[in-house]
Amino acid sequence: MTSDIEIGRGKRGRRAYSFDDIAVVPSRRTRDPEEVSVGWQIDAYHFDLPILAAPMDSVVSPATAVALGQAGGVGVLDLEGLWTRYEDPTPLLEEIASLDAARATARMQEIYAAPIQPELIRARLQEIRDAGVVVAGALSPQRTQEHWRTVVDAGVDLFLIRGTTVSAEHVSGRAEPLNLKRFIYELDVPVIVGGASTYTAALHLMRTGAAGVLVGFGGGAAHTTRVSLGIHAPMATAVADVAAARRDYLDESGGRYVHVIADGGVGRSGDLVKAVACGADAVMLGAALARASDAPGRGFHWGPEAHHPQLPRGERVEVGTVGTLDQILFGPGRTADGTLNLVGALRRAMATTGYSDLKEFQRIEVVVSPYQPF
């Protein structure tokens, strides 16, 4: 049975669903929330929380990476961001937060035109390592060739290659593309790559040897990819498709498990619940953590697409502040809008529907239930 819809006589399209379009369904049992495990493991690293902070300057500084690591998650530092371009980016972060909306993109393009300094990459990663937490850093596919050696020599534990979209087969007539399979094979650290949003693209990334695949394209709060490029991948369908690729690759490879990480569209606790229900092992959070009073963005949120020198596909958005990082993760909740106590909400959803760990919860029944609460 096909789910294609006729767009017109010459074009059909597959129906895809966002997290707002679906809901999870209670089962025949319930559990005590304190007896639910939300931990996960990738390679040799175990984490108490299935949460990675997105490598965006509004979300992750060395200090917030340490704080999230100590809380049980992973803070991924953007190794092309302000912290690797400036000795002290604090005044610039304050300036970005104070910019008039009409001026924000142009001024950010100027600020991010400063060169990346390899010595600052080493210094920032060392600062995180000195705190005793897992060290994770991200580069775009375009910058990986130039800076990966510096990153690995600095002692990174998890290396992320993150772009708006990343493919295992990049075609270019101007420069030799990054050979992901050879690159990952030669590294001694787990590599997480993405974004991918289809079964086929994810399967090809898994075959490169990646330890994890980031799922998402243009769905983040600060993205304008849908209006600037006309490209978008509704996240519930994208995560479920990539989870299917993980299942089939597990059989194809004789038991190699590749982790699926939802990256985009996870703005509130209910989105986190539904991402796992669709098959994600963990989620990468941007806006949800940018709302912390101790986040570097000071109530604003932006990604690398917002300051692209030729074609910005994102913008600086005001997300406000709702509480500290600790309150966003663990509560207590002071509002009922899903912005606080994300981990508590995940535990309660799993307990209410009768599941004891994330792997079990991935098998929960879901229904299509369009509802726009906000």
XYZ file of N, CA and C in Angstrom, residues 218-306:
267
model
N 17.167 21.001 8.105
C 16.412 22.243 8.038
C 15.254 22.355 8.999
N 15.261 21.540 10.066
C 14.117 21.558 10.962
C 14.327 22.283 12.264
N 15.512 22.869 12.465
C 15.808 23.541 13.714
C 15.139 24.894 13.818
N 15.059 25.392 15.055
C 14.371 26.660 15.306
C 15.041 27.840 14.610
N 16.361 27.754 14.385
C 17.084 28.868 13.770
C 17.319 28.667 12.275
N 16.781 27.587 11.696
C 16.948 27.313 10.272
C 15.915 28.065 9.447
N 16.316 28.495 8.274
C 15.362 29.004 7.280
C 15.531 28.221 5.983
N 16.045 27.008 6.097
C 16.341 26.204 4.910
C 15.098 25.960 4.063
N 13.966 25.780 4.726
C 12.746 25.501 3.971
C 12.357 26.677 3.080
N 12.508 27.901 3.600
C 12.106 29.061 2.793
C 13.217 29.523 1.855
N 14.481 29.263 2.202
C 15.577 29.730 1.341
C 15.949 28.727 0.261
N 15.870 27.432 0.564
C 16.222 26.405 -0.417
C 15.049 25.517 -0.811
N 13.944 25.610 -0.082
C 12.802 24.758 -0.389
C 12.982 23.322 0.047
N 13.909 23.074 0.977
C 14.216 21.704 1.416
C 13.842 21.553 2.883
N 13.171 20.463 3.201
C 12.775 20.213 4.586
C 12.462 18.728 4.739
N 12.738 18.179 5.910
C 12.442 16.775 6.182
C 11.708 16.677 7.518
N 10.392 16.460 7.511
C 9.657 16.304 8.773
C 10.270 15.202 9.629
N 10.490 15.516 10.908
C 11.393 14.721 11.721
C 10.874 13.340 12.125
N 9.589 13.174 12.374
C 9.110 11.854 12.776
C 9.377 10.831 11.679
N 9.074 11.189 10.446
C 9.323 10.296 9.318
C 10.814 10.088 9.104
N 11.593 11.165 9.188
C 13.040 11.051 8.964
C 13.684 10.113 9.981
N 13.348 10.265 11.259
C 13.936 9.400 12.289
C 13.519 7.950 12.072
N 12.244 7.715 11.764
C 11.774 6.350 11.536
C 12.453 5.721 10.326
N 12.669 6.505 9.272
C 13.350 5.983 8.085
C 14.799 5.604 8.396
N 15.481 6.471 9.127
C 16.886 6.193 9.451
C 16.989 5.036 10.447
N 16.017 4.917 11.349
C 15.998 3.766 12.253
C 15.828 2.464 11.472
N 15.057 2.509 10.393
C 14.917 1.330 9.538
C 16.239 0.993 8.854
N 16.985 2.024 8.448
C 18.309 1.793 7.859
C 19.240 1.162 8.890
N 19.162 1.620 10.130
C 19.980 1.029 11.204
C 19.664 -0.452 11.366
N 18.386 -0.785 11.371
C 17.975 -2.194 11.504
C 18.513 -3.038 10.361
N 18.385 -2.543 9.128
C 18.838 -3.324 7.981
C 20.357 -3.395 7.922
N 21.027 -2.325 8.336
C 22.497 -2.364 8.352
C 22.995 -3.317 9.437
N 22.261 -3.431 10.530
C 22.630 -4.374 11.585
C 22.692 -5.789 11.011
N 21.720 -6.142 10.182
C 21.725 -7.460 9.531
C 22.817 -7.551 8.481
N 22.945 -6.507 7.675
C 23.924 -6.506 6.586
C 25.350 -6.644 7.099
N 25.638 -5.982 8.225
C 27.011 -5.932 8.748
C 27.320 -7.073 9.708
N 26.332 -7.894 9.997
C 26.564 -8.993 10.937
C 26.565 -8.545 12.382
N 25.825 -7.472 12.695
C 25.660 -7.087 14.096
C 26.253 -5.757 14.498
N 26.668 -4.936 13.546
C 27.215 -3.619 13.904
C 26.076 -2.614 14.083
N 25.976 -2.055 15.278
C 24.891 -1.144 15.615
C 25.357 0.298 15.465
N 24.642 1.070 14.656
C 24.952 2.484 14.466
C 23.874 3.308 15.155
N 24.287 4.248 15.982
C 23.339 5.023 16.773
C 22.670 6.112 15.938
N 21.388 6.302 16.196
C 20.580 7.291 15.503
C 20.310 8.445 16.461
N 20.684 9.651 16.051
C 20.557 10.835 16.907
C 19.693 11.867 16.188
N 18.538 12.165 16.759
C 17.634 13.156 16.171
C 18.217 14.544 16.377
N 18.375 15.285 15.288
C 19.040 16.584 15.332
C 18.165 17.614 14.622
N 17.300 18.268 15.391
C 16.409 19.262 14.811
C 14.961 18.955 15.154
N 14.205 19.985 15.431
C 12.789 19.788 15.707
C 12.473 19.269 17.092
N 13.493 19.184 17.958
C 13.271 18.683 19.322
C 13.329 19.876 20.271
N 12.295 20.679 20.267
C 12.310 21.921 21.026
C 11.741 21.811 22.421
N 10.908 20.785 22.658
C 10.250 20.636 23.954
C 10.280 19.171 24.368
N 9.908 18.925 25.624
C 10.044 17.584 26.171
C 9.228 16.552 25.400
N 8.044 16.913 24.914
C 7.253 15.968 24.144
C 7.931 15.555 22.856
N 8.683 16.474 22.244
C 9.434 16.146 21.026
C 10.527 15.132 21.334
N 11.172 15.287 22.475
C 12.196 14.337 22.903
C 11.592 12.947 23.053
N 10.443 12.867 23.696
C 9.749 11.591 23.877
C 9.454 10.947 22.528
N 8.917 11.730 21.602
C 8.506 11.167 20.315
C 9.697 10.846 19.421
N 10.815 11.553 19.584
C 12.021 11.212 18.823
C 12.502 9.815 19.185
N 12.532 9.516 20.476
C 12.945 8.176 20.911
C 11.924 7.138 20.449
N 10.644 7.458 20.557
C 9.599 6.533 20.128
C 9.723 6.171 18.653
N 10.214 7.112 17.835
C 10.381 6.861 16.398
C 11.668 6.103 16.088
N 12.536 5.923 17.095
C 13.727 5.119 16.880
C 15.044 5.761 17.236
N 15.044 6.997 17.738
C 16.306 7.661 18.087
C 16.901 7.070 19.359
N 18.226 6.947 19.385
C 18.935 6.533 20.596
C 19.210 7.723 21.501
N 19.284 8.900 20.899
C 19.564 10.127 21.648
C 19.093 11.295 20.789
N 19.112 12.490 21.367
C 18.706 13.692 20.634
C 19.787 14.749 20.774
N 19.887 15.589 19.753
C 20.773 16.747 19.809
C 19.900 17.984 19.955
N 20.119 18.736 21.017
C 19.264 19.864 21.345
C 19.962 21.196 21.083
N 19.237 22.108 20.445
C 19.729 23.452 20.217
C 18.915 24.459 20.995
N 17.758 24.850 20.438
C 16.918 25.871 21.068
C 16.516 25.490 22.485
N 16.260 24.226 22.731
C 15.818 23.789 24.061
C 16.835 24.147 25.133
N 18.136 24.079 24.786
C 19.188 24.411 25.750
C 19.609 25.873 25.644
N 19.360 26.495 24.485
C 19.652 27.923 24.339
C 18.761 28.764 25.249
N 17.660 28.187 25.728
C 16.762 28.894 26.641
C 17.298 28.958 28.069
N 18.436 28.333 28.329
C 19.012 28.364 29.676
C 19.566 29.757 29.979
N 19.373 30.193 31.210
C 19.880 31.510 31.606
C 21.395 31.551 31.579
N 22.054 30.387 31.675
C 23.510 30.324 31.629
C 24.029 29.897 30.254
N 23.171 29.917 29.225
C 23.621 29.602 27.868
C 24.386 30.783 27.282
N 25.353 30.533 26.399
C 26.156 31.625 25.835
C 25.358 32.626 25.008
N 24.207 32.217 24.445
C 23.450 33.089 23.555
C 22.641 34.170 24.235
N 22.533 34.098 25.568
C 21.835 35.136 26.339
C 20.397 35.351 25.841
N 19.689 34.237 25.647
C 18.300 34.315 25.216
C 18.112 34.324 23.712
N 19.225 34.309 22.952
C 19.157 34.239 21.491
C 19.800 32.940 21.019
N 19.455 32.557 19.800
C 19.891 31.267 19.279
C 20.205 31.398 17.795
N 21.330 30.833 17.367
C 21.701 30.853 15.952
C 22.676 29.720 15.677
N 22.718 29.318 14.430
C 23.645 28.284 14.001
C 24.565 28.787 12.925
N 25.461 27.929 12.435
C 26.425 28.364 11.420
C 25.773 28.792 10.114
N 24.554 28.304 9.825
C 23.877 28.724 8.594
C 23.510 30.199 8.621
N 23.395 30.769 9.832
C 22.942 32.158 9.979
C 23.987 33.175 9.527
